[in-house]
Amino acid sequence: MRPILAIVTLIGAASAFAPAPLNKVNLALNVNLADLPGSTKPVGPFDPFNLATAGSDETLAWFQAAELKHSRVAMLAVTGYLVQGAGIHFPGMLSSSISFESLSTMKPFESWAQVPDEGKAQILAICFLTELVTESNGTHYTRGGDTPTIVFPAIDFSNVEAAKLKRRKDSELNNGRLAMISIMSFIAAANIPGSVPALINNPAF
């Protein structure tokens, strides 16, 4: 559990290195939530804590980028959890003493605990380097630049129609929001028996 929390903390903490302009005080007080990414049916605009108007334009851009990044991480986490829980694995050995097959017989968090510290360090290093690339590539998003893109594999959307690209961005963000809720429920079910009724007696938890 602690290594998982360390990964999530590292990814979120690296975003804190984003430059925060001190002089500009243009507050985003008149934001139309319906125009923000992810505002689609059936939920529509959703901002119960009024984060869209909590600060400046730069603050809003930072919140949006953070949500997008965590959405992508959550989708990867949910996919990995489900794949592991289904017993699907790579062939061969993870290390000199641990096979992928042996890990597939364990619950996801138990198998993570068996990963050597060197392997965990590599995962953390890749996450950190990926964050550095997205934060230092071109004009920063808090200064009017584009929102963070996928580093690997790099995908070129320049030839996609604007309407179709918007639909895809909305889908990515909404799926990511659902994934964040899902991975939180997975973690709760794995650590607090009976906390998620739908997952009771599921062998992956």
PDB file of N, CA, C and O in Angstrom, residues 37-82:
ATOM      1  N   PRO A  37     -13.739  21.349 -20.525  1.00  0.00           N
ATOM      2  CA  PRO A  37     -13.657  19.945 -20.949  1.00  0.00           C
ATOM      3  C   PRO A  37     -14.329  19.020 -19.948  1.00  0.00           C
ATOM      4  O   PRO A  37     -14.263  19.234 -18.734  1.00  0.00           O
ATOM      5  N   GLY A  38     -15.003  17.996 -20.466  1.00  0.00           N
ATOM      6  CA  GLY A  38     -15.646  17.019 -19.604  1.00  0.00           C
ATOM      7  C   GLY A  38     -17.068  17.344 -19.221  1.00  0.00           C
ATOM      8  O   GLY A  38     -17.722  16.552 -18.542  1.00  0.00           O
ATOM      9  N   SER A  39     -17.575  18.511 -19.650  1.00  0.00           N
ATOM     10  CA  SER A  39     -18.952  18.891 -19.319  1.00  0.00           C
ATOM     11  C   SER A  39     -19.888  18.291 -20.365  1.00  0.00           C
ATOM     12  O   SER A  39     -20.216  18.922 -21.371  1.00  0.00           O
ATOM     13  N   THR A  40     -20.292  17.063 -20.152  1.00  0.00           N
ATOM     14  CA  THR A  40     -21.138  16.352 -21.105  1.00  0.00           C
ATOM     15  C   THR A  40     -22.296  15.673 -20.374  1.00  0.00           C
ATOM     16  O   THR A  40     -22.280  15.518 -19.158  1.00  0.00           O
ATOM     17  N   LYS A  41     -23.272  15.264 -21.133  1.00  0.00           N
ATOM     18  CA  LYS A  41     -24.393  14.522 -20.570  1.00  0.00           C
ATOM     19  C   LYS A  41     -23.915  13.134 -20.156  1.00  0.00           C
ATOM     20  O   LYS A  41     -22.980  12.602 -20.741  1.00  0.00           O
ATOM     21  N   PRO A  42     -24.527  12.499 -19.161  1.00  0.00           N
ATOM     22  CA  PRO A  42     -25.704  12.945 -18.425  1.00  0.00           C
ATOM     23  C   PRO A  42     -25.392  13.827 -17.218  1.00  0.00           C
ATOM     24  O   PRO A  42     -26.301  14.395 -16.624  1.00  0.00           O
ATOM     25  N   VAL A  43     -24.114  13.948 -16.824  1.00  0.00           N
ATOM     26  CA  VAL A  43     -23.777  14.714 -15.621  1.00  0.00           C
ATOM     27  C   VAL A  43     -23.781  16.204 -15.894  1.00  0.00           C
ATOM     28  O   VAL A  43     -24.318  17.001 -15.117  1.00  0.00           O
ATOM     29  N   GLY A  44     -23.172  16.606 -17.015  1.00  0.00           N
ATOM     30  CA  GLY A  44     -23.083  18.018 -17.329  1.00  0.00           C
ATOM     31  C   GLY A  44     -22.033  18.715 -16.484  1.00  0.00           C
ATOM     32  O   GLY A  44     -21.145  18.073 -15.917  1.00  0.00           O
ATOM     33  N   PRO A  45     -22.119  20.037 -16.335  1.00  0.00           N
ATOM     34  CA  PRO A  45     -21.140  20.776 -15.519  1.00  0.00           C
ATOM     35  C   PRO A  45     -21.134  20.266 -14.083  1.00  0.00           C
ATOM     36  O   PRO A  45     -22.191  20.058 -13.482  1.00  0.00           O
ATOM     37  N   PHE A  46     -19.949  20.053 -13.537  1.00  0.00           N
ATOM     38  CA  PHE A  46     -19.850  19.514 -12.179  1.00  0.00           C
ATOM     39  C   PHE A  46     -18.662  20.158 -11.490  1.00  0.00           C
ATOM     40  O   PHE A  46     -17.510  19.899 -11.819  1.00  0.00           O
ATOM     41  N   ASP A  47     -18.966  21.021 -10.528  1.00  0.00           N
ATOM     42  CA  ASP A  47     -17.918  21.703  -9.768  1.00  0.00           C
ATOM     43  C   ASP A  47     -18.457  22.040  -8.381  1.00  0.00           C
ATOM     44  O   ASP A  47     -18.659  23.203  -8.035  1.00  0.00           O
ATOM     45  N   PRO A  48     -18.710  20.997  -7.548  1.00  0.00           N
ATOM     46  CA  PRO A  48     -19.361  21.225  -6.248  1.00  0.00           C
ATOM     47  C   PRO A  48     -18.561  22.084  -5.284  1.00  0.00           C
ATOM     48  O   PRO A  48     -19.133  22.696  -4.382  1.00  0.00           O
ATOM     49  N   PHE A  49     -17.239  22.143  -5.465  1.00  0.00           N
ATOM     50  CA  PHE A  49     -16.405  22.934  -4.560  1.00  0.00           C
ATOM     51  C   PHE A  49     -15.986  24.270  -5.159  1.00  0.00           C
ATOM     52  O   PHE A  49     -15.132  24.968  -4.618  1.00  0.00           O
ATOM     53  N   ASN A  50     -16.564  24.616  -6.320  1.00  0.00           N
ATOM     54  CA  ASN A  50     -16.278  25.904  -6.971  1.00  0.00           C
ATOM     55  C   ASN A  50     -14.786  26.111  -7.228  1.00  0.00           C
ATOM     56  O   ASN A  50     -14.260  27.219  -7.076  1.00  0.00           O
ATOM     57  N   LEU A  51     -14.108  25.051  -7.624  1.00  0.00           N
ATOM     58  CA  LEU A  51     -12.670  25.151  -7.887  1.00  0.00           C
ATOM     59  C   LEU A  51     -12.386  25.992  -9.135  1.00  0.00           C
ATOM     60  O   LEU A  51     -11.318  26.598  -9.242  1.00  0.00           O
ATOM     61  N   ALA A  52     -13.331  26.016 -10.072  1.00  0.00           N
ATOM     62  CA  ALA A  52     -13.113  26.772 -11.307  1.00  0.00           C
ATOM     63  C   ALA A  52     -12.968  28.260 -11.048  1.00  0.00           C
ATOM     64  O   ALA A  52     -12.362  28.983 -11.845  1.00  0.00           O
ATOM     65  N   THR A  53     -13.518  28.723  -9.941  1.00  0.00           N
ATOM     66  CA  THR A  53     -13.447  30.150  -9.624  1.00  0.00           C
ATOM     67  C   THR A  53     -12.680  30.397  -8.331  1.00  0.00           C
ATOM     68  O   THR A  53     -12.841  31.439  -7.693  1.00  0.00           O
ATOM     69  N   ALA A  54     -11.846  29.449  -7.950  1.00  0.00           N
ATOM     70  CA  ALA A  54     -11.128  29.554  -6.674  1.00  0.00           C
ATOM     71  C   ALA A  54      -9.889  30.437  -6.744  1.00  0.00           C
ATOM     72  O   ALA A  54      -9.326  30.792  -5.715  1.00  0.00           O
ATOM     73  N   GLY A  55      -9.468  30.797  -7.952  1.00  0.00           N
ATOM     74  CA  GLY A  55      -8.252  31.589  -8.060  1.00  0.00           C
ATOM     75  C   GLY A  55      -8.144  32.252  -9.410  1.00  0.00           C
ATOM     76  O   GLY A  55      -9.142  32.605 -10.036  1.00  0.00           O
ATOM     77  N   SER A  56      -6.919  32.368  -9.886  1.00  0.00           N
ATOM     78  CA  SER A  56      -6.655  33.056 -11.150  1.00  0.00           C
ATOM     79  C   SER A  56      -6.801  32.104 -12.330  1.00  0.00           C
ATOM     80  O   SER A  56      -7.072  30.913 -12.176  1.00  0.00           O
ATOM     81  N   ASP A  57      -6.581  32.648 -13.531  1.00  0.00           N
ATOM     82  CA  ASP A  57      -6.577  31.824 -14.731  1.00  0.00           C
ATOM     83  C   ASP A  57      -5.507  30.742 -14.632  1.00  0.00           C
ATOM     84  O   ASP A  57      -5.697  29.615 -15.079  1.00  0.00           O
ATOM     85  N   GLU A  58      -4.358  31.110 -14.053  1.00  0.00           N
ATOM     86  CA  GLU A  58      -3.268  30.146 -13.904  1.00  0.00           C
ATOM     87  C   GLU A  58      -3.662  29.011 -12.962  1.00  0.00           C
ATOM     88  O   GLU A  58      -3.329  27.847 -13.191  1.00  0.00           O
ATOM     89  N   THR A  59      -4.391  29.363 -11.906  1.00  0.00           N
ATOM     90  CA  THR A  59      -4.845  28.344 -10.960  1.00  0.00           C
ATOM     91  C   THR A  59      -5.790  27.364 -11.630  1.00  0.00           C
ATOM     92  O   THR A  59      -5.683  26.146 -11.455  1.00  0.00           O
ATOM     93  N   LEU A  60      -6.722  27.885 -12.429  1.00  0.00           N
ATOM     94  CA  LEU A  60      -7.662  27.027 -13.144  1.00  0.00           C
ATOM     95  C   LEU A  60      -6.917  26.108 -14.107  1.00  0.00           C
ATOM     96  O   LEU A  60      -7.230  24.912 -14.202  1.00  0.00           O
ATOM     97  N   ALA A  61      -5.934  26.648 -14.823  1.00  0.00           N
ATOM     98  CA  ALA A  61      -5.155  25.828 -15.754  1.00  0.00           C
ATOM     99  C   ALA A  61      -4.414  24.717 -15.020  1.00  0.00           C
ATOM    100  O   ALA A  61      -4.309  23.587 -15.505  1.00  0.00           O
ATOM    101  N   TRP A  62      -3.901  25.044 -13.829  1.00  0.00           N
ATOM    102  CA  TRP A  62      -3.193  24.039 -13.037  1.00  0.00           C
ATOM    103  C   TRP A  62      -4.142  22.947 -12.565  1.00  0.00           C
ATOM    104  O   TRP A  62      -3.821  21.760 -12.631  1.00  0.00           O
ATOM    105  N   PHE A  63      -5.338  23.333 -12.107  1.00  0.00           N
ATOM    106  CA  PHE A  63      -6.334  22.359 -11.670  1.00  0.00           C
ATOM    107  C   PHE A  63      -6.720  21.429 -12.824  1.00  0.00           C
ATOM    108  O   PHE A  63      -6.828  20.209 -12.644  1.00  0.00           O
ATOM    109  N   GLN A  64      -6.927  22.013 -14.009  1.00  0.00           N
ATOM    110  CA  GLN A  64      -7.329  21.208 -15.161  1.00  0.00           C
ATOM    111  C   GLN A  64      -6.234  20.223 -15.557  1.00  0.00           C
ATOM    112  O   GLN A  64      -6.515  19.057 -15.875  1.00  0.00           O
ATOM    113  N   ALA A  65      -4.990  20.686 -15.552  1.00  0.00           N
ATOM    114  CA  ALA A  65      -3.876  19.808 -15.903  1.00  0.00           C
ATOM    115  C   ALA A  65      -3.716  18.695 -14.868  1.00  0.00           C
ATOM    116  O   ALA A  65      -3.460  17.530 -15.218  1.00  0.00           O
ATOM    117  N   ALA A  66      -3.862  19.050 -13.595  1.00  0.00           N
ATOM    118  CA  ALA A  66      -3.732  18.046 -12.538  1.00  0.00           C
ATOM    119  C   ALA A  66      -4.818  16.982 -12.659  1.00  0.00           C
ATOM    120  O   ALA A  66      -4.556  15.784 -12.496  1.00  0.00           O
ATOM    121  N   GLU A  67      -6.042  17.424 -12.959  1.00  0.00           N
ATOM    122  CA  GLU A  67      -7.132  16.458 -13.117  1.00  0.00           C
ATOM    123  C   GLU A  67      -6.866  15.537 -14.299  1.00  0.00           C
ATOM    124  O   GLU A  67      -7.073  14.319 -14.214  1.00  0.00           O
ATOM    125  N   LEU A  68      -6.388  16.106 -15.400  1.00  0.00           N
ATOM    126  CA  LEU A  68      -6.119  15.302 -16.589  1.00  0.00           C
ATOM    127  C   LEU A  68      -5.021  14.278 -16.326  1.00  0.00           C
ATOM    128  O   LEU A  68      -5.134  13.108 -16.703  1.00  0.00           O
ATOM    129  N   LYS A  69      -3.947  14.709 -15.664  1.00  0.00           N
ATOM    130  CA  LYS A  69      -2.842  13.790 -15.369  1.00  0.00           C
ATOM    131  C   LYS A  69      -3.294  12.664 -14.450  1.00  0.00           C
ATOM    132  O   LYS A  69      -2.983  11.486 -14.682  1.00  0.00           O
ATOM    133  N   HIS A  70      -4.022  13.018 -13.395  1.00  0.00           N
ATOM    134  CA  HIS A  70      -4.487  11.993 -12.471  1.00  0.00           C
ATOM    135  C   HIS A  70      -5.508  11.072 -13.128  1.00  0.00           C
ATOM    136  O   HIS A  70      -5.602   9.891 -12.773  1.00  0.00           O
ATOM    137  N   SER A  71      -6.266  11.595 -14.069  1.00  0.00           N
ATOM    138  CA  SER A  71      -7.199  10.749 -14.818  1.00  0.00           C
ATOM    139  C   SER A  71      -6.443   9.683 -15.600  1.00  0.00           C
ATOM    140  O   SER A  71      -6.828   8.503 -15.598  1.00  0.00           O
ATOM    141  N   ARG A  72      -5.378  10.091 -16.267  1.00  0.00           N
ATOM    142  CA  ARG A  72      -4.596   9.142 -17.053  1.00  0.00           C
ATOM    143  C   ARG A  72      -3.926   8.109 -16.163  1.00  0.00           C
ATOM    144  O   ARG A  72      -3.899   6.912 -16.493  1.00  0.00           O
ATOM    145  N   VAL A  73      -3.387   8.549 -15.038  1.00  0.00           N
ATOM    146  CA  VAL A  73      -2.755   7.610 -14.101  1.00  0.00           C
ATOM    147  C   VAL A  73      -3.795   6.634 -13.567  1.00  0.00           C
ATOM    148  O   VAL A  73      -3.543   5.431 -13.459  1.00  0.00           O
ATOM    149  N   ALA A  74      -4.990   7.134 -13.243  1.00  0.00           N
ATOM    150  CA  ALA A  74      -6.037   6.272 -12.704  1.00  0.00           C
ATOM    151  C   ALA A  74      -6.492   5.243 -13.725  1.00  0.00           C
ATOM    152  O   ALA A  74      -6.755   4.082 -13.376  1.00  0.00           O
ATOM    153  N   MET A  75      -6.595   5.642 -14.994  1.00  0.00           N
ATOM    154  CA  MET A  75      -6.991   4.679 -16.024  1.00  0.00           C
ATOM    155  C   MET A  75      -5.954   3.572 -16.173  1.00  0.00           C
ATOM    156  O   MET A  75      -6.298   2.390 -16.330  1.00  0.00           O
ATOM    157  N   LEU A  76      -4.679   3.944 -16.113  1.00  0.00           N
ATOM    158  CA  LEU A  76      -3.626   2.930 -16.152  1.00  0.00           C
ATOM    159  C   LEU A  76      -3.711   2.024 -14.926  1.00  0.00           C
ATOM    160  O   LEU A  76      -3.536   0.797 -15.021  1.00  0.00           O
ATOM    161  N   ALA A  77      -3.964   2.625 -13.758  1.00  0.00           N
ATOM    162  CA  ALA A  77      -4.025   1.855 -12.519  1.00  0.00           C
ATOM    163  C   ALA A  77      -5.181   0.856 -12.548  1.00  0.00           C
ATOM    164  O   ALA A  77      -5.020  -0.309 -12.158  1.00  0.00           O
ATOM    165  N   VAL A  78      -6.361   1.293 -12.990  1.00  0.00           N
ATOM    166  CA  VAL A  78      -7.522   0.410 -13.053  1.00  0.00           C
ATOM    167  C   VAL A  78      -7.269  -0.731 -14.040  1.00  0.00           C
ATOM    168  O   VAL A  78      -7.552  -1.904 -13.745  1.00  0.00           O
ATOM    169  N   THR A  79      -6.713  -0.386 -15.210  1.00  0.00           N
ATOM    170  CA  THR A  79      -6.419  -1.420 -16.196  1.00  0.00           C
ATOM    171  C   THR A  79      -5.427  -2.434 -15.642  1.00  0.00           C
ATOM    172  O   THR A  79      -5.624  -3.653 -15.770  1.00  0.00           O
ATOM    173  N   GLY A  80      -4.368  -1.933 -15.006  1.00  0.00           N
ATOM    174  CA  GLY A  80      -3.374  -2.835 -14.428  1.00  0.00           C
ATOM    175  C   GLY A  80      -3.956  -3.703 -13.336  1.00  0.00           C
ATOM    176  O   GLY A  80      -3.636  -4.904 -13.236  1.00  0.00           O
ATOM    177  N   TYR A  81      -4.816  -3.127 -12.515  1.00  0.00           N
ATOM    178  CA  TYR A  81      -5.430  -3.891 -11.423  1.00  0.00           C
ATOM    179  C   TYR A  81      -6.305  -5.008 -11.983  1.00  0.00           C
ATOM    180  O   TYR A  81      -6.259  -6.156 -11.520  1.00  0.00           O
ATOM    181  N   LEU A  82      -7.115  -4.683 -12.999  1.00  0.00           N
ATOM    182  CA  LEU A  82      -8.000  -5.679 -13.584  1.00  0.00           C
ATOM    183  C   LEU A  82      -7.221  -6.786 -14.305  1.00  0.00           C
ATOM    184  O   LEU A  82      -7.568  -7.968 -14.216  1.00  0.00           O
TER     185      LEU A  82
END
